[in-house]
mmCIF file of N, CA and C in Angstrom:
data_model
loop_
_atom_site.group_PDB
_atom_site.id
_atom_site.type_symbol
_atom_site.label_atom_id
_atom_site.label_comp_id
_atom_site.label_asym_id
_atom_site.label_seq_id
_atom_site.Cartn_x
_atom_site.Cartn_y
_atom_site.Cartn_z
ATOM 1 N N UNK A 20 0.845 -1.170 0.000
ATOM 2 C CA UNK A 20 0.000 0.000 0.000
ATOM 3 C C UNK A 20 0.894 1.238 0.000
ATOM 4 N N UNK A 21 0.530 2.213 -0.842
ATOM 5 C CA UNK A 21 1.603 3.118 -1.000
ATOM 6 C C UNK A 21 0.239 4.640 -0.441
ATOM 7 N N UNK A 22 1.184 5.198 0.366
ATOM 8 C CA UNK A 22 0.694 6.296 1.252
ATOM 9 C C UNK A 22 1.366 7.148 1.030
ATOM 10 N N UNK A 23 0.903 8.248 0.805
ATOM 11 C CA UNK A 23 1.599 9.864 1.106
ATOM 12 C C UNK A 23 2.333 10.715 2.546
ATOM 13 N N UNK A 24 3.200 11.805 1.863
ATOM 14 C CA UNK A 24 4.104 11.729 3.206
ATOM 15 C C UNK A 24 2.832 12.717 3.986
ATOM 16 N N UNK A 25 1.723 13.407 3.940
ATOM 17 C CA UNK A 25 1.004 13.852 4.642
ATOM 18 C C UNK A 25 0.019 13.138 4.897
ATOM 19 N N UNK A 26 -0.461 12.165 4.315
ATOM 20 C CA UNK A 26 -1.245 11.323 4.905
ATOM 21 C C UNK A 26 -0.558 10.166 5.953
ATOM 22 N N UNK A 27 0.518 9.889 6.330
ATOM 23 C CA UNK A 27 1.564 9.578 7.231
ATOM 24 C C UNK A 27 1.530 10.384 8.207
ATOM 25 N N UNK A 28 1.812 11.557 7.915
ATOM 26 C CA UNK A 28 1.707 13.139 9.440
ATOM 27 C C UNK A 28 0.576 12.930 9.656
ATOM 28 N N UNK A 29 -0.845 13.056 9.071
ATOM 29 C CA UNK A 29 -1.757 13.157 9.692
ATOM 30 C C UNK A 29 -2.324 11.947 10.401
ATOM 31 N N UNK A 30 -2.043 10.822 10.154
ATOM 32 C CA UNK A 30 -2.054 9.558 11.147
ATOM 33 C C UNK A 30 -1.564 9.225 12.339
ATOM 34 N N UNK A 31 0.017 9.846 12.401
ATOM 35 C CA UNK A 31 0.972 9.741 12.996
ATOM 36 C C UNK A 31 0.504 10.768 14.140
ATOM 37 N N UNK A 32 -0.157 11.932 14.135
ATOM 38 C CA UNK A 32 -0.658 12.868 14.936
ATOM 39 C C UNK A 32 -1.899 12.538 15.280
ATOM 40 N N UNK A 33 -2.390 11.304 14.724
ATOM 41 C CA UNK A 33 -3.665 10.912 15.544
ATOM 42 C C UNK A 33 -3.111 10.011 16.301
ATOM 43 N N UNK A 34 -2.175 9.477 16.173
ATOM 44 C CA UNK A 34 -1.949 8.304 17.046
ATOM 45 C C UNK A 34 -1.287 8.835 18.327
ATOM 46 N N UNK A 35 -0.292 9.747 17.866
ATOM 47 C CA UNK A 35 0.347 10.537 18.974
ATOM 48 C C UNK A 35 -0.668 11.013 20.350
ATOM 49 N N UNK A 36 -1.897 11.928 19.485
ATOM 50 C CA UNK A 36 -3.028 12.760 20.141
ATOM 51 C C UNK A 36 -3.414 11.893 20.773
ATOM 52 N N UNK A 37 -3.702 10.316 20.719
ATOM 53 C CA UNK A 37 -4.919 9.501 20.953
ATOM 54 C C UNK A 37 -4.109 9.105 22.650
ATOM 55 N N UNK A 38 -2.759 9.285 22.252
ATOM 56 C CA UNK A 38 -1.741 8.100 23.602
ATOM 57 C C UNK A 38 -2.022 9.765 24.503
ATOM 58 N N UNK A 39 -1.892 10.946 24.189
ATOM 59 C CA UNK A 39 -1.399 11.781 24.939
ATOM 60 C C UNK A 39 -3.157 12.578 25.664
ATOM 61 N N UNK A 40 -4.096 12.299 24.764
ATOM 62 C CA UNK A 40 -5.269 13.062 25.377
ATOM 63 C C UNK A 40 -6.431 11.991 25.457
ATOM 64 N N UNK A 41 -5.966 10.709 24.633
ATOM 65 C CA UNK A 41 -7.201 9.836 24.911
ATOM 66 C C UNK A 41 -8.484 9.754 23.885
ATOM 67 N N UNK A 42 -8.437 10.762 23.514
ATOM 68 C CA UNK A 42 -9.618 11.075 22.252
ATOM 69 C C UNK A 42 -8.829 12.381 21.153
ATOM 70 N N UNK A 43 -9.655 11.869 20.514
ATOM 71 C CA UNK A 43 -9.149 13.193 19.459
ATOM 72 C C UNK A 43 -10.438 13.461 18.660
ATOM 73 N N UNK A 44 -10.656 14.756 18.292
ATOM 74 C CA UNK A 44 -11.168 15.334 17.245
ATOM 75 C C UNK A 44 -10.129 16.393 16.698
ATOM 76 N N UNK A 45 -11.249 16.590 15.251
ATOM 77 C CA UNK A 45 -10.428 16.970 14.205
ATOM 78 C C UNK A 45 -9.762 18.727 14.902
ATOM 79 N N UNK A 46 -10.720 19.053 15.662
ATOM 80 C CA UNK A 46 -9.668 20.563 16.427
ATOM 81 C C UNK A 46 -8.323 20.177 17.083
ATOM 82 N N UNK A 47 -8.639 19.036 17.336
ATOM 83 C CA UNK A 47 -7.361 18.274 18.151
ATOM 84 C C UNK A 47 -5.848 18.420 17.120
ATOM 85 N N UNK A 48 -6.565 18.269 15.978
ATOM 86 C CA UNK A 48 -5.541 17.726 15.218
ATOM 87 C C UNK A 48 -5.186 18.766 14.261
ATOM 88 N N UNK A 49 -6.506 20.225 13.937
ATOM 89 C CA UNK A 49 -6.080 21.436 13.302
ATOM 90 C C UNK A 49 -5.294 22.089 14.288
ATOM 91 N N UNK A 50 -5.150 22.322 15.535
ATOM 92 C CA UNK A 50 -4.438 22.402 16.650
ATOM 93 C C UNK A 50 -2.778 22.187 17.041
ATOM 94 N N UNK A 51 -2.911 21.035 16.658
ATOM 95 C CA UNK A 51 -1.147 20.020 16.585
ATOM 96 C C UNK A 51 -0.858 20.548 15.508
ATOM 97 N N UNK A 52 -0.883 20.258 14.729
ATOM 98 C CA UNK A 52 -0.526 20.068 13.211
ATOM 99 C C UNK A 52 -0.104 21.789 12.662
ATOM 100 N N UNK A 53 -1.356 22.678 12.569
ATOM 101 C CA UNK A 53 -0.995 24.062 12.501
ATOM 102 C C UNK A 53 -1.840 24.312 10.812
ATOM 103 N N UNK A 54 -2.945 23.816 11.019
ATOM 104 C CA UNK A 54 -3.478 23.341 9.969
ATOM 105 C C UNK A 54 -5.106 24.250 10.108
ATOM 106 N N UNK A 55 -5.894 24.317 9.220
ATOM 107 C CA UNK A 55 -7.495 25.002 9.165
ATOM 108 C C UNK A 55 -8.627 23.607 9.402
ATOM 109 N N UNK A 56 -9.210 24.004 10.472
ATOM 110 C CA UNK A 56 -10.294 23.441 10.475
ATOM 111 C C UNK A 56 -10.829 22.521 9.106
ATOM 112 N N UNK A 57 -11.761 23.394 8.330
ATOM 113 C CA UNK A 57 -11.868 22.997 7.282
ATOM 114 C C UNK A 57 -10.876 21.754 6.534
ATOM 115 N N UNK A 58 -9.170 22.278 6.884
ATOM 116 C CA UNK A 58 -8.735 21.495 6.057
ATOM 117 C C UNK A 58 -8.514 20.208 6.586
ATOM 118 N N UNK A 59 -8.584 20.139 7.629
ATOM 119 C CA UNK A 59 -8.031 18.803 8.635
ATOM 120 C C UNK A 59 -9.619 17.986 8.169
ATOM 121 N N UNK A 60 -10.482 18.461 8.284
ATOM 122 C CA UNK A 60 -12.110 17.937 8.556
ATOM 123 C C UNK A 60 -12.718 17.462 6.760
ATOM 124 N N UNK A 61 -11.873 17.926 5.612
ATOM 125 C CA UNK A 61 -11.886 17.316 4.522
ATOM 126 C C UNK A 61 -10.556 16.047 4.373
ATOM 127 N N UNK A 62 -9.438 16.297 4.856
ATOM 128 C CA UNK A 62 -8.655 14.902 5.100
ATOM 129 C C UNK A 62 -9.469 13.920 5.984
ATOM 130 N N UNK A 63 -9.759 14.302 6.732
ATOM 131 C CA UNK A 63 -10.813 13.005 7.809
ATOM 132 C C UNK A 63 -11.871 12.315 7.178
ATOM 133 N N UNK A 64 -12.145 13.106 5.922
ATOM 134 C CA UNK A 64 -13.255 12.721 5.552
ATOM 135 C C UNK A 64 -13.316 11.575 4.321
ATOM 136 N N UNK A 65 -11.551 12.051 3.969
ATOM 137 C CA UNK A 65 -11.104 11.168 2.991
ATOM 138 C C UNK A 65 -10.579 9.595 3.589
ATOM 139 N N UNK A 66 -10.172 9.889 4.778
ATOM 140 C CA UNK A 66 -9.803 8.788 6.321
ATOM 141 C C UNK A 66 -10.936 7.947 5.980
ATOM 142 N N UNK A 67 -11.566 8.709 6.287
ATOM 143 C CA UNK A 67 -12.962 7.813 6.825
ATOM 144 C C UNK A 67 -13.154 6.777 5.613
ATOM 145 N N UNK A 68 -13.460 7.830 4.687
ATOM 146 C CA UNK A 68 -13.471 7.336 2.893
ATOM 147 C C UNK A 68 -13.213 5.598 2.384
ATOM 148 N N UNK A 69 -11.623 5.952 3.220
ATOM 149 C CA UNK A 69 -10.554 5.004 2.704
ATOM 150 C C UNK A 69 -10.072 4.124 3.767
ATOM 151 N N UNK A 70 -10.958 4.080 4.868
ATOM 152 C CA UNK A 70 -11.054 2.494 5.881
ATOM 153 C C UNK A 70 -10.016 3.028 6.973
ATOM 154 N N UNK A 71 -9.325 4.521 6.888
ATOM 155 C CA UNK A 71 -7.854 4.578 8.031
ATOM 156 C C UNK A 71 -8.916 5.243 8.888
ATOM 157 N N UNK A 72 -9.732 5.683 9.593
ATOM 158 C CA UNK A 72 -10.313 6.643 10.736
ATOM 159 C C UNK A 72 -11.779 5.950 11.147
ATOM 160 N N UNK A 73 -12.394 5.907 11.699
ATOM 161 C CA UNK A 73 -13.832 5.941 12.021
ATOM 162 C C UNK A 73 -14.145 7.460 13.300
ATOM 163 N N UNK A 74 -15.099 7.866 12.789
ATOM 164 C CA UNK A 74 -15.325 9.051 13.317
ATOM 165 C C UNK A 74 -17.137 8.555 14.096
ATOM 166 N N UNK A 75 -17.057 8.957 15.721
ATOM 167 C CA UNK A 75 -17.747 8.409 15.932
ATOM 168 C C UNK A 75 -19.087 9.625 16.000
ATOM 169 N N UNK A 76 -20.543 9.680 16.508
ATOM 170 C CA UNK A 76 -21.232 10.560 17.048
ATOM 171 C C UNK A 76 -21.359 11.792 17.222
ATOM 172 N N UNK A 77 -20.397 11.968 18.083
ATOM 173 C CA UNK A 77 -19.536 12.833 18.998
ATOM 174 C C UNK A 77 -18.253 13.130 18.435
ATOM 175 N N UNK A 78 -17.617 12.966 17.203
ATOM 176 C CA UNK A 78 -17.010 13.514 16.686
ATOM 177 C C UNK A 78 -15.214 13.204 16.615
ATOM 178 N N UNK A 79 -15.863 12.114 17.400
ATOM 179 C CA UNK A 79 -14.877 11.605 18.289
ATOM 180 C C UNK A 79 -13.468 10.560 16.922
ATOM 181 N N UNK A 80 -12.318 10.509 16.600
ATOM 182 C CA UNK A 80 -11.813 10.203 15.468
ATOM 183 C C UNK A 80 -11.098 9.030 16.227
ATOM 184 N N UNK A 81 -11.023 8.041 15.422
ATOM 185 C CA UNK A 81 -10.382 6.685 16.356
ATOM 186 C C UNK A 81 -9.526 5.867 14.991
ATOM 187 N N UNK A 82 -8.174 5.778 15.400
ATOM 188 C CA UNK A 82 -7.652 4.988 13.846
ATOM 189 C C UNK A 82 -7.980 3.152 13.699
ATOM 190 N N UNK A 83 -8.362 2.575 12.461
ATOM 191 C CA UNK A 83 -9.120 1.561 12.282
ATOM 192 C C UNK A 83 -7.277 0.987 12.308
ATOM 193 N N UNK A 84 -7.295 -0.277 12.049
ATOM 194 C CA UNK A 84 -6.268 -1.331 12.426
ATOM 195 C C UNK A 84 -5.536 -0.965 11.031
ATOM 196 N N UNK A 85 -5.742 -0.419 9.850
ATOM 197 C CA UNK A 85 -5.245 -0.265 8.714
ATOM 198 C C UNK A 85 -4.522 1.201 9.384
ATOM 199 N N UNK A 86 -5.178 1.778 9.172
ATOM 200 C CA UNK A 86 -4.621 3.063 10.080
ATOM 201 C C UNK A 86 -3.558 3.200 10.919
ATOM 202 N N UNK A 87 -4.062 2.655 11.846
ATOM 203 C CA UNK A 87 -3.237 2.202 13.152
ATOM 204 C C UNK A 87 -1.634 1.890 12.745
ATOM 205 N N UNK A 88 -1.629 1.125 11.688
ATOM 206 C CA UNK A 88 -0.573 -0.027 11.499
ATOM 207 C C UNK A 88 0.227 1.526 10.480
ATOM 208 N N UNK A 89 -0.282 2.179 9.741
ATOM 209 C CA UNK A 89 0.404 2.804 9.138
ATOM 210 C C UNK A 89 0.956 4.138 10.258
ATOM 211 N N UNK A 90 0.292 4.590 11.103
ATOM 212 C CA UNK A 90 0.801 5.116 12.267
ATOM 213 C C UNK A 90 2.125 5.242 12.732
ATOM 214 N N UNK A 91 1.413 3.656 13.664
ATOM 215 C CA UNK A 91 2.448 3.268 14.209
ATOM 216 C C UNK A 91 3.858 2.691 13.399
ATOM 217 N N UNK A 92 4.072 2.953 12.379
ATOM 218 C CA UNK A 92 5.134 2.249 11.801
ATOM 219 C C UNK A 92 5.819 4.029 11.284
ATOM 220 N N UNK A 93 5.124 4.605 11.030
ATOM 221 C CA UNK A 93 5.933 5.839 10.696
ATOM 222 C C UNK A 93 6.012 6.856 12.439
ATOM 223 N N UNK A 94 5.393 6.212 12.987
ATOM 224 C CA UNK A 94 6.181 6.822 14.809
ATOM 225 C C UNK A 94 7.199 5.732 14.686
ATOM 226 N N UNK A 95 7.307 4.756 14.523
ATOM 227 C CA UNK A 95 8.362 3.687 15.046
ATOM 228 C C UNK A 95 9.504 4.446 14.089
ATOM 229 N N UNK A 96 9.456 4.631 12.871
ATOM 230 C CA UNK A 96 10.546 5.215 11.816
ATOM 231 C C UNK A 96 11.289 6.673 12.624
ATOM 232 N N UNK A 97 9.964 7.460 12.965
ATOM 233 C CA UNK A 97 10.409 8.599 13.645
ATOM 234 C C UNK A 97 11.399 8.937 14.776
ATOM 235 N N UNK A 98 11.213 7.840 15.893
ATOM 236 C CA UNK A 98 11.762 7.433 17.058
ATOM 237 C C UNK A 98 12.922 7.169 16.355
ATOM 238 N N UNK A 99 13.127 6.329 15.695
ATOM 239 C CA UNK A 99 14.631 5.076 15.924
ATOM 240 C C UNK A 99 15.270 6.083 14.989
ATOM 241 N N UNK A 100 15.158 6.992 13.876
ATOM 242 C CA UNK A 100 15.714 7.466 13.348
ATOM 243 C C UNK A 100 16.322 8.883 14.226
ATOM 244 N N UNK A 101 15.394 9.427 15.153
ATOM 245 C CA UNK A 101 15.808 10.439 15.861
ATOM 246 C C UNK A 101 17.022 9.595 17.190
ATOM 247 N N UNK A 102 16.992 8.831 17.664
ATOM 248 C CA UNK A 102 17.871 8.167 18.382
ATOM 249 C C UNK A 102 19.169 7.963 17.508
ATOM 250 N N UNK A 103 18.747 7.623 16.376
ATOM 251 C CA UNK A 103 20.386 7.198 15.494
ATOM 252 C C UNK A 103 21.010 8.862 15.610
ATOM 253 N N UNK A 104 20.177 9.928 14.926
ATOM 254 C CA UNK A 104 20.905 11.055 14.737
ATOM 255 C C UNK A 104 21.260 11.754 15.745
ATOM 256 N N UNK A 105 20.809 11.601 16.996
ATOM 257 C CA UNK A 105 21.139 12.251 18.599
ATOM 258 C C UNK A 105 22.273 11.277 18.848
ATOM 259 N N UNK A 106 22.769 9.539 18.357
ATOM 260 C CA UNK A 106 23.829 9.064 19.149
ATOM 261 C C UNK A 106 25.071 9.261 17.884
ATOM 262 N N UNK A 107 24.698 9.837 16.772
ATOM 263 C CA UNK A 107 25.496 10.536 16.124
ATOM 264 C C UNK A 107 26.232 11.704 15.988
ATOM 265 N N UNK A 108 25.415 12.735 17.213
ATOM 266 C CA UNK A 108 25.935 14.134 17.627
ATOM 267 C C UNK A 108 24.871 15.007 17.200
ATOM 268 N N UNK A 109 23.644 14.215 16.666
ATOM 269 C CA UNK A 109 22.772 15.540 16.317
ATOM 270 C C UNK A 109 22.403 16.228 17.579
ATOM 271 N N UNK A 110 21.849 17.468 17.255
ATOM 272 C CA UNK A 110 21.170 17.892 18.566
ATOM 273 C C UNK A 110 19.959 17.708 18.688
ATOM 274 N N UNK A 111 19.254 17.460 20.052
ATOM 275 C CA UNK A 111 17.742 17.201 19.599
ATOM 276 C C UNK A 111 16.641 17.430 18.931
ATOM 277 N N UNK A 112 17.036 19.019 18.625
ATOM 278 C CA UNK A 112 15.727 19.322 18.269
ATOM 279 C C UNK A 112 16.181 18.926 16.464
ATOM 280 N N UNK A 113 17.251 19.409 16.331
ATOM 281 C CA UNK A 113 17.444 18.962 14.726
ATOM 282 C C UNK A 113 17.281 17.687 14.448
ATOM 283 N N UNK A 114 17.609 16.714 15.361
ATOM 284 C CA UNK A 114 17.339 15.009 14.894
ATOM 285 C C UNK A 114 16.190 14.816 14.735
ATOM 286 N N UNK A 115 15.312 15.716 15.933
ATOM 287 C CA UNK A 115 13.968 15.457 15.408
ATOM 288 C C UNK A 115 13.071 15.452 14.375
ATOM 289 N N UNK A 116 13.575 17.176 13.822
ATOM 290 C CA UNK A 116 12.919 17.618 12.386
ATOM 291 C C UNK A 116 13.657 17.052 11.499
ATOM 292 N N UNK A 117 14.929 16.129 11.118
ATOM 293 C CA UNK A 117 15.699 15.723 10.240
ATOM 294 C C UNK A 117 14.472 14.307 10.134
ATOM 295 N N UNK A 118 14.252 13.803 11.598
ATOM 296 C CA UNK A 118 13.823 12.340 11.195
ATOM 297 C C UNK A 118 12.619 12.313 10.890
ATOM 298 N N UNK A 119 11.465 13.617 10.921
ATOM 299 C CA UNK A 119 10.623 13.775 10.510
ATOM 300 C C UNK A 119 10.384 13.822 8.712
ATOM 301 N N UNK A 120 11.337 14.379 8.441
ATOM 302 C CA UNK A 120 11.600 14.340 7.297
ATOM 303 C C UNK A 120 11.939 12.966 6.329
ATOM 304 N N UNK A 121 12.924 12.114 7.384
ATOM 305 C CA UNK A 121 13.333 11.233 6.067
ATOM 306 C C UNK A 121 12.417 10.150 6.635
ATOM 307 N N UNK A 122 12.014 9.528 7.743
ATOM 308 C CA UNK A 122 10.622 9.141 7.540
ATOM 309 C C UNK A 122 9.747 8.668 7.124
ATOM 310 N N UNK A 123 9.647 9.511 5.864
ATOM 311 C CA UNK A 123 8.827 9.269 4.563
ATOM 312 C C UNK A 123 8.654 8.380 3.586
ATOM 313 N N UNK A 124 10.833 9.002 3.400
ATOM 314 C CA UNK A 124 11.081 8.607 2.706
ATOM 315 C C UNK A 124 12.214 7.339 2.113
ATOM 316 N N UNK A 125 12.286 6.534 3.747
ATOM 317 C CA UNK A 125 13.657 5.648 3.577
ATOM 318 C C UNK A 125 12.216 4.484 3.358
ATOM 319 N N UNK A 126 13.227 3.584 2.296
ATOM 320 C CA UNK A 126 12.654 2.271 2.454
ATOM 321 C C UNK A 126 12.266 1.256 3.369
ATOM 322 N N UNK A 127 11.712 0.898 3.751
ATOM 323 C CA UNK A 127 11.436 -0.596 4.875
ATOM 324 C C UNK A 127 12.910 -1.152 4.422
ATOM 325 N N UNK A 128 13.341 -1.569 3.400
ATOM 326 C CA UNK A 128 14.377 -2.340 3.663
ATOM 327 C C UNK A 128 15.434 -1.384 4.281
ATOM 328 N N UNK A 129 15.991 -0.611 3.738
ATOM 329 C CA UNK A 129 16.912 0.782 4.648
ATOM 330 C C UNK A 129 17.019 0.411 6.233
ATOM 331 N N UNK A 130 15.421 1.190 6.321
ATOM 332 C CA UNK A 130 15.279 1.154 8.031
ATOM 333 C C UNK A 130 15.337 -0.199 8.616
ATOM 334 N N UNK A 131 14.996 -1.413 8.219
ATOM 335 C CA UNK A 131 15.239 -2.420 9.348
ATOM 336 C C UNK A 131 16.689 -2.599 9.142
ATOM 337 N N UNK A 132 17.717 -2.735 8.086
ATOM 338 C CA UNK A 132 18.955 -2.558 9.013
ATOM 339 C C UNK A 132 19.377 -1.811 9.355
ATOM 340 N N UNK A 133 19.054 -0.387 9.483
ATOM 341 C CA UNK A 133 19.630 0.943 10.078
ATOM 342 C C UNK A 133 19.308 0.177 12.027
ATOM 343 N N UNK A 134 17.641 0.223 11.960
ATOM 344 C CA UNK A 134 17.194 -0.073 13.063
ATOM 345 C C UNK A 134 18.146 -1.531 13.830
ATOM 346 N N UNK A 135 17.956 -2.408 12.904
ATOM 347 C CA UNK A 135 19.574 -4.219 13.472
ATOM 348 C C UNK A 135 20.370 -3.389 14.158
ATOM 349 N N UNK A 136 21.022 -2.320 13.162
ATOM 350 C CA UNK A 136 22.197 -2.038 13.123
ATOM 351 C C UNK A 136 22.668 -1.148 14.814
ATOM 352 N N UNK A 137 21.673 -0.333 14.589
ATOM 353 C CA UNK A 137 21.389 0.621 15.597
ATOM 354 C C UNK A 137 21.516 -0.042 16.875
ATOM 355 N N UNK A 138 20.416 -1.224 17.144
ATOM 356 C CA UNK A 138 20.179 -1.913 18.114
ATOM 357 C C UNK A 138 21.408 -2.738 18.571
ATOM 358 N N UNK A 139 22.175 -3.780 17.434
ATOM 359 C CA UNK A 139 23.418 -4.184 18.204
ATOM 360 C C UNK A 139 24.324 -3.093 18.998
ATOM 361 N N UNK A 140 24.824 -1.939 18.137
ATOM 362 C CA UNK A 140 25.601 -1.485 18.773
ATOM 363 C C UNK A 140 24.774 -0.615 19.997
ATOM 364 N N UNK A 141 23.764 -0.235 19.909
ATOM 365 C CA UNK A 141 23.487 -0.067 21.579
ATOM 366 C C UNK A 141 22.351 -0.926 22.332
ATOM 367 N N UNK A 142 22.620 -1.701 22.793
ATOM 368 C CA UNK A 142 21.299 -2.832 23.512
ATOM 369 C C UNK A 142 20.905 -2.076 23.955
ATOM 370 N N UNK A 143 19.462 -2.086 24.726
ATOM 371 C CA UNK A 143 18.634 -1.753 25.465
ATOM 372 C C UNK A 143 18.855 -1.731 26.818
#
């Protein structure tokens, strides 16, 4: 399944929102993000569309297991890539926005041996 690098951010900030406030709606997420009402609430709508969101009653936005999985795999990219560039000498805040960036765009094959790689030389 091939996904866009903003449809990635905007998942990735529901999943984030969901661990840190428990619920999310779409203000939640025009809010984080730095984004218009309107525009967050026509992506949701395309979410919904396309099986990644269920939006409940109450407005309430919850990511479906398709969702979820694409989420959590571009937070997992985010993390391990910001750890490689902080035990490389980045500074934090730049490793952060660097790993936000590539993210996107490294391959699954790339990142699991960056991630091997990463992991032997520092265990847990």
């Amino acid at each position: 399944m091939i996904i866009h690098e903003a449809a990635e951010m905007y998942l990735e900030t529901i999943l984030i929102l969901a661990q840190r406030l428990g619920r999310v709606r779409s203000v939640d997420i025009a809010n984080e993000m730095c984004y218009s009402k309107p525009t967050v609430s026509e992506q949701m709508k395309k979410f919904r569309e396309n099986g990644y969101i269920v939006i409940d009653g109450e407005g309430n936005i919850t990511l479906t297991d398709t969702g979820r999985e694409i989420a959590e795999r571009t937070l997992e990219r985010h993390n391990v890539i910001t750890k490689i560039l902080i035990a490389i000498g980045v500074d934090e805040e730049t490793a952060c926005q660097d790993a936000c960036r590539i993210e996107h765009y490294i391959s699954q094959k790339t990142f699991d041996c960056m991630k091997e790689y990463f992991e032997k030389i520092n265990p847990a």
